[in-house]
Amino acid sequence: MNQKMQESVIKSLLDWIEKNLHHPLSVDYVASKAGYSKWHLQRIFKEHTGMTLGDYTRGRRLSESATILKITKRDIYDIALEYGFDSQPHFSRAFKKQFGVTPRAFRKSETLDTKKFFAPIKYKKELSLEADIVTLEPMLLVGKRKEIPSKVGENEYFDFNSRMKIWDDHFINLRDKPTKLIGLVEYISSRSSRQEYAFQYTAATAPSDANNPVNNEELITIEKGKYVKFHYDGAMDGMQDFLYNIYSVYLPKNKMIRRKGEDIEIYKPLMSSVKNHDINCQYFIPIL
């Protein structure tokens, strides 16, 4: 098998693994699906990625299960079975080996430590994200929170259609020329289902830009804190991949710890450009 063909096989295999993380994904199983001998597949996988096939699939399954632990109230036993572990003790041992804590302790922590997450390999595709570490001063905002339930696997929290519906309602309470528009993002367990999570979004502005905040909205205080800051300038449909790459690739690769708090979006120019499917946004994630 020549080099180009090997690269094609590994790329297809990486894509297939991401779509099948709920399966046991043993080396024998993956090799049989790929149509190659176990020995041959393991050899070319390590040659092209720098890690063994078994380590990669196990690391990705545990990383995905860690996300589910954080954003849902799903039973740990159910999560273990869903990600191919034959028992909760087996899952807990593997989880503690990778993350250094038990699944229960990981769930209870107020931070999200991404240092031990396995980022999905974007084969032959460099991630072009630039970021700065900044400190934001306190902000007083006026806004209205809305909780959007979503099923796991449906990336509602990266979808801008949901945001636009909330902003449409918020525009009713704005003066003609607000100085800036700010979105606050938080991922929480769903109140209605142990199996789901919720995407809580707040459309906010400075108090001077809102009409009747007491009757329609609430005052929100953002405390001074440390953030990693990103910038996106482009089409609305590209924002979803941008946010996914931040959380699934950039934070783990840079071993960052997300602290308690909300992500902050600051739009410039104003939302009128977003309605024309063009986004210029600064995106801040709270970190330690």
CSV table of C-alpha atoms in Angstrom, one decimal:
chain,number,residue,atom,x,y,z
A,1,MET,CA,0.0,0.0,0.0
A,2,ASN,CA,1.5,3.3,-1.1
A,3,GLN,CA,1.7,6.4,1.1
A,4,LYS,CA,-1.2,8.2,-0.5
A,5,MET,CA,-3.5,5.2,-0.1
A,6,GLN,CA,-2.4,4.8,3.5
A,7,GLU,CA,-3.3,8.4,4.2
A,8,SER,CA,-6.7,7.8,2.7
A,9,VAL,CA,-7.3,4.7,4.8
A,10,ILE,CA,-6.3,6.5,8.0
A,11,LYS,CA,-8.5,9.5,7.3
A,12,SER,CA,-11.5,7.3,6.5
A,13,LEU,CA,-10.8,5.3,9.7
A,14,LEU,CA,-10.6,8.4,11.9
A,15,ASP,CA,-13.9,9.6,10.5
A,16,TRP,CA,-15.5,6.2,11.1
A,17,ILE,CA,-14.2,6.0,14.7
A,18,GLU,CA,-15.8,9.4,15.5
A,19,LYS,CA,-19.2,8.2,14.2
A,20,ASN,CA,-19.0,4.9,16.2
A,21,LEU,CA,-17.7,5.8,19.6
A,22,HIS,CA,-20.7,4.1,21.2
A,23,HIS,CA,-19.4,0.7,20.0
A,24,PRO,CA,-16.8,-1.3,21.9
A,25,LEU,CA,-14.2,-0.5,19.2
A,26,SER,CA,-11.8,-3.3,20.0
A,27,VAL,CA,-8.8,-3.4,17.7
A,28,ASP,CA,-10.2,-6.7,16.2
A,29,TYR,CA,-13.6,-5.0,15.6
A,30,VAL,CA,-12.1,-1.9,14.0
A,31,ALA,CA,-9.7,-3.9,11.8
A,32,SER,CA,-12.6,-6.1,10.5
A,33,LYS,CA,-14.6,-3.0,9.6
A,34,ALA,CA,-11.6,-1.4,7.9
A,35,GLY,CA,-11.0,-4.6,5.9
A,36,TYR,CA,-7.3,-5.0,6.9
A,37,SER,CA,-5.4,-7.3,9.1
A,38,LYS,CA,-5.1,-6.2,12.7
A,39,TRP,CA,-1.3,-6.2,12.5
A,40,HIS,CA,-1.2,-4.1,9.3
A,41,LEU,CA,-3.8,-1.6,10.5
A,42,GLN,CA,-2.1,-1.1,13.8
A,43,ARG,CA,1.2,-0.5,12.2
A,44,ILE,CA,0.1,2.1,9.7
A,45,PHE,CA,-2.2,3.8,12.3
A,46,LYS,CA,0.7,4.4,14.7
A,47,GLU,CA,3.0,5.4,11.8
A,48,HIS,CA,0.6,8.1,10.7
A,49,THR,CA,-0.8,9.3,14.1
A,50,GLY,CA,2.0,8.6,16.6
A,51,MET,CA,-0.3,6.5,18.9
A,52,THR,CA,-1.7,3.0,18.9
A,53,LEU,CA,-5.2,2.3,17.6
A,54,GLY,CA,-6.3,0.9,21.0
A,55,ASP,CA,-5.1,3.9,22.9
A,56,TYR,CA,-6.7,6.3,20.6
A,57,THR,CA,-10.2,4.7,20.5
A,58,ARG,CA,-10.2,4.2,24.3
A,59,GLY,CA,-9.1,7.8,24.8
A,60,ARG,CA,-11.8,9.2,22.5
A,61,ARG,CA,-14.5,7.0,24.1
A,62,LEU,CA,-13.5,8.1,27.6
A,63,SER,CA,-13.3,11.8,26.5
A,64,GLU,CA,-16.8,11.7,25.1
A,65,SER,CA,-18.2,9.9,28.2
A,66,ALA,CA,-16.6,12.7,30.3
A,67,THR,CA,-18.5,15.3,28.4
A,68,ILE,CA,-21.8,13.3,28.9
A,69,LEU,CA,-21.0,13.1,32.6
A,70,LYS,CA,-20.7,16.9,32.8
A,71,ILE,CA,-23.8,18.0,30.8
A,72,THR,CA,-26.4,15.4,31.9
A,73,LYS,CA,-27.6,13.6,35.0
A,74,ARG,CA,-27.5,10.2,33.2
A,75,ASP,CA,-26.6,7.3,35.4
A,76,ILE,CA,-22.9,6.4,35.3
A,77,TYR,CA,-23.8,2.8,34.7
A,78,ASP,CA,-25.7,3.7,31.6
A,79,ILE,CA,-22.9,5.9,30.3
A,80,ALA,CA,-20.4,3.0,30.8
A,81,LEU,CA,-22.6,0.7,28.7
A,82,GLU,CA,-23.2,3.3,26.1
A,83,TYR,CA,-19.5,3.7,25.5
A,84,GLY,CA,-18.7,0.1,25.2
A,85,PHE,CA,-17.6,-0.9,28.8
A,86,ASP,CA,-19.0,-4.1,30.1
A,87,SER,CA,-19.5,-2.8,33.7
A,88,GLN,CA,-19.4,0.3,35.8
A,89,PRO,CA,-16.3,-0.8,37.8
A,90,HIS,CA,-14.5,-1.4,34.5
A,91,PHE,CA,-15.5,2.0,33.2
A,92,SER,CA,-14.5,3.7,36.5
A,93,ARG,CA,-11.1,2.1,36.5
A,94,ALA,CA,-10.4,3.2,32.9
A,95,PHE,CA,-11.8,6.6,33.6
A,96,LYS,CA,-9.7,7.2,36.7
A,97,LYS,CA,-6.6,6.0,34.9
A,98,GLN,CA,-7.1,8.7,32.2
A,99,PHE,CA,-8.5,11.6,34.2
A,100,GLY,CA,-7.0,10.9,37.6
A,101,VAL,CA,-10.4,11.1,39.4
A,102,THR,CA,-13.5,8.9,39.5
A,103,PRO,CA,-16.5,9.6,37.2
A,104,ARG,CA,-18.5,10.8,40.2
A,105,ALA,CA,-15.8,13.2,41.3
A,106,PHE,CA,-15.4,14.5,37.7
A,107,ARG,CA,-19.1,15.2,37.5
A,108,LYS,CA,-19.2,17.1,40.8
A,109,SER,CA,-16.2,19.3,40.0
A,110,GLU,CA,-17.1,22.9,39.2
A,111,THR,CA,-14.3,23.0,36.6
A,112,LEU,CA,-13.8,21.2,33.3
A,113,ASP,CA,-10.2,20.0,33.2
A,114,THR,CA,-9.4,19.3,29.5
A,115,LYS,CA,-5.7,18.3,30.0
A,116,LYS,CA,-6.5,14.6,29.8
A,117,PHE,CA,-9.1,14.8,27.0
A,118,PHE,CA,-8.1,13.1,23.8
A,119,ALA,CA,-8.9,15.5,21.0
A,120,PRO,CA,-10.1,14.0,17.7
A,121,ILE,CA,-7.3,13.8,15.2
A,122,LYS,CA,-8.0,16.1,12.2
A,123,TYR,CA,-5.8,14.2,9.8
A,124,LYS,CA,-3.7,16.4,7.6
A,125,LYS,CA,-5.8,19.4,8.5
A,126,GLU,CA,-4.2,21.9,10.8
A,127,LEU,CA,-6.5,23.8,13.2
A,128,SER,CA,-6.3,27.5,12.4
A,129,LEU,CA,-7.4,29.0,15.7
A,130,GLU,CA,-5.6,31.9,17.3
A,131,ALA,CA,-6.3,32.9,20.9
A,132,ASP,CA,-5.2,35.3,23.6
A,133,ILE,CA,-5.4,35.0,27.4
A,134,VAL,CA,-7.1,38.1,28.7
A,135,THR,CA,-8.7,39.5,31.9
A,136,LEU,CA,-12.2,40.9,31.5
A,137,GLU,CA,-13.3,43.7,33.9
A,138,PRO,CA,-16.7,43.4,35.6
A,139,MET,CA,-19.7,44.0,33.4
A,140,LEU,CA,-23.3,44.9,34.3
A,141,LEU,CA,-25.8,43.7,31.7
A,142,VAL,CA,-29.5,43.5,31.0
A,143,GLY,CA,-30.8,40.3,29.5
A,144,LYS,CA,-33.2,37.5,29.4
A,145,ARG,CA,-32.1,33.8,29.9
A,146,LYS,CA,-33.7,31.0,27.8
A,147,GLU,CA,-33.1,27.3,28.3
A,148,ILE,CA,-33.1,25.1,25.2
A,149,PRO,CA,-33.3,21.4,25.8
A,150,SER,CA,-31.3,19.2,23.4
A,151,LYS,CA,-30.6,15.6,23.0
A,152,VAL,CA,-27.0,14.4,23.3
A,153,GLY,CA,-25.4,14.2,19.9
A,154,GLU,CA,-27.4,17.1,18.5
A,155,ASN,CA,-25.1,20.0,18.7
A,156,GLU,CA,-27.8,22.6,19.4
A,157,TYR,CA,-25.3,24.6,21.5
A,158,PHE,CA,-23.3,25.3,18.4
A,159,ASP,CA,-26.3,26.1,16.2
A,160,PHE,CA,-26.9,29.8,15.5
A,161,ASN,CA,-30.5,29.3,14.5
A,162,SER,CA,-31.3,28.9,18.2
A,163,ARG,CA,-29.4,32.1,19.0
A,164,MET,CA,-31.2,34.1,16.3
A,165,LYS,CA,-34.7,33.1,17.7
A,166,ILE,CA,-33.6,34.5,21.1
A,167,TRP,CA,-32.1,37.7,19.6
A,168,ASP,CA,-35.3,38.3,17.6
A,169,ASP,CA,-37.3,38.4,20.9
A,170,HIS,CA,-34.6,40.6,22.5
A,171,PHE,CA,-34.6,43.2,19.8
A,172,ILE,CA,-38.0,44.3,20.9
A,173,ASN,CA,-36.5,45.7,24.1
A,174,LEU,CA,-33.6,47.5,22.5
A,175,ARG,CA,-33.1,51.2,21.7
A,176,ASP,CA,-32.2,52.2,18.1
A,177,LYS,CA,-28.4,51.9,18.4
A,178,PRO,CA,-27.1,49.7,21.1
A,179,THR,CA,-23.4,50.0,21.8
A,180,LYS,CA,-22.8,46.2,21.6
A,181,LEU,CA,-24.6,43.0,21.8
A,182,ILE,CA,-23.5,40.2,24.1
A,183,GLY,CA,-24.5,36.6,24.3
A,184,LEU,CA,-23.9,34.4,27.4
A,185,VAL,CA,-23.7,30.7,27.0
A,186,GLU,CA,-23.9,27.9,29.6
A,187,TYR,CA,-24.3,24.2,29.3
A,188,ILE,CA,-26.4,22.6,32.1
A,189,SER,CA,-28.3,19.4,32.9
A,190,SER,CA,-31.8,19.4,31.6
A,191,ARG,CA,-34.5,19.9,34.2
A,192,SER,CA,-36.9,17.7,32.3
A,193,SER,CA,-34.8,14.6,31.5
A,194,ARG,CA,-31.8,12.8,33.0
A,195,GLN,CA,-30.9,11.8,29.5
A,196,GLU,CA,-30.6,15.2,28.0
A,197,TYR,CA,-28.8,18.5,28.6
A,198,ALA,CA,-29.8,22.1,28.2
A,199,PHE,CA,-28.2,25.0,26.3
A,200,GLN,CA,-28.9,28.1,28.3
A,201,TYR,CA,-28.5,31.3,26.3
A,202,THR,CA,-28.8,34.9,27.4
A,203,ALA,CA,-29.2,37.8,24.9
A,204,ALA,CA,-27.8,40.8,26.7
A,205,THR,CA,-26.9,44.5,26.3
A,206,ALA,CA,-25.7,47.3,28.5
A,207,PRO,CA,-28.5,48.7,30.7
A,208,SER,CA,-28.4,52.0,28.8
A,209,ASP,CA,-29.3,50.2,25.6
A,210,ALA,CA,-32.4,48.5,26.9
A,211,ASN,CA,-36.0,49.7,27.4
A,212,ASN,CA,-37.9,48.8,30.6
A,213,PRO,CA,-35.4,46.3,31.9
A,214,VAL,CA,-37.2,45.9,35.2
A,215,ASN,CA,-40.4,44.7,33.5
A,216,ASN,CA,-38.9,42.6,30.8
A,217,GLU,CA,-35.5,41.4,31.7
A,218,GLU,CA,-33.0,41.0,34.6
A,219,LEU,CA,-29.8,42.7,35.6
A,220,ILE,CA,-26.8,40.4,35.2
A,221,THR,CA,-23.4,40.9,36.7
A,222,ILE,CA,-20.3,39.3,35.2
A,223,GLU,CA,-17.5,39.2,37.7
A,224,LYS,CA,-13.9,40.1,36.7
A,225,GLY,CA,-12.0,37.0,35.5
A,226,LYS,CA,-9.5,35.3,33.3
A,227,TYR,CA,-10.6,34.1,29.8
A,228,VAL,CA,-9.2,32.6,26.6
A,229,LYS,CA,-10.3,34.9,23.8
A,230,PHE,CA,-11.0,33.8,20.2
A,231,HIS,CA,-12.2,35.8,17.2
A,232,TYR,CA,-14.5,34.7,14.4
A,233,ASP,CA,-15.2,36.6,11.2
A,234,GLY,CA,-17.1,34.8,8.5
A,235,ALA,CA,-20.3,33.1,7.5
A,236,MET,CA,-22.9,32.0,10.1
A,237,ASP,CA,-22.7,28.4,9.0
A,238,GLY,CA,-19.0,28.2,9.8
A,239,MET,CA,-19.5,29.3,13.4
A,240,GLN,CA,-20.7,25.8,14.4
A,241,ASP,CA,-17.4,24.2,13.3
A,242,PHE,CA,-15.5,27.1,14.9
A,243,LEU,CA,-17.0,26.4,18.3
A,244,TYR,CA,-16.8,22.7,18.0
A,245,ASN,CA,-13.1,22.9,17.3
A,246,ILE,CA,-12.5,25.2,20.3
A,247,TYR,CA,-14.0,22.7,22.7
A,248,SER,CA,-13.0,19.4,21.1
A,249,VAL,CA,-9.5,20.3,19.8
A,250,TYR,CA,-8.1,23.6,21.0
A,251,LEU,CA,-8.8,23.4,24.8
A,252,PRO,CA,-7.5,19.8,25.1
A,253,LYS,CA,-4.4,20.4,23.0
A,254,ASN,CA,-3.6,23.4,25.1
A,255,LYS,CA,-4.4,21.6,28.4
A,256,MET,CA,-6.8,24.3,29.6
A,257,ILE,CA,-9.1,24.1,32.6
A,258,ARG,CA,-12.5,25.8,32.1
A,259,ARG,CA,-13.7,27.3,35.3
A,260,LYS,CA,-17.2,27.9,36.4
A,261,GLY,CA,-18.9,30.6,34.5
A,262,GLU,CA,-20.6,31.4,31.2
A,263,ASP,CA,-19.0,31.7,27.7
A,264,ILE,CA,-19.3,35.3,26.5
A,265,GLU,CA,-20.0,36.4,22.9
A,266,ILE,CA,-19.5,40.0,21.9
A,267,TYR,CA,-20.8,40.9,18.4
A,268,LYS,CA,-19.3,43.7,16.2
A,269,PRO,CA,-20.7,45.1,14.1
A,270,LEU,CA,-24.2,44.7,15.4
A,271,MET,CA,-26.6,41.8,15.0
A,272,SER,CA,-28.0,43.3,11.7
A,273,SER,CA,-24.9,41.7,10.0
A,274,VAL,CA,-25.7,38.4,11.6
A,275,LYS,CA,-29.1,38.5,10.1
A,276,ASN,CA,-27.4,38.7,6.7
A,277,HIS,CA,-25.4,35.5,7.6
A,278,ASP,CA,-22.2,37.3,8.4
A,279,ILE,CA,-20.7,37.1,11.9
A,280,ASN,CA,-17.9,39.2,13.5
A,281,CYS,CA,-17.7,37.9,17.0
A,282,GLN,CA,-15.2,37.8,19.9
A,283,TYR,CA,-15.7,34.6,21.9
A,284,PHE,CA,-14.5,34.2,25.5
A,285,ILE,CA,-14.3,31.1,27.6
A,286,PRO,CA,-13.6,31.3,31.4
A,287,ILE,CA,-10.4,29.6,32.5
A,288,LEU,CA,-8.2,29.1,35.5
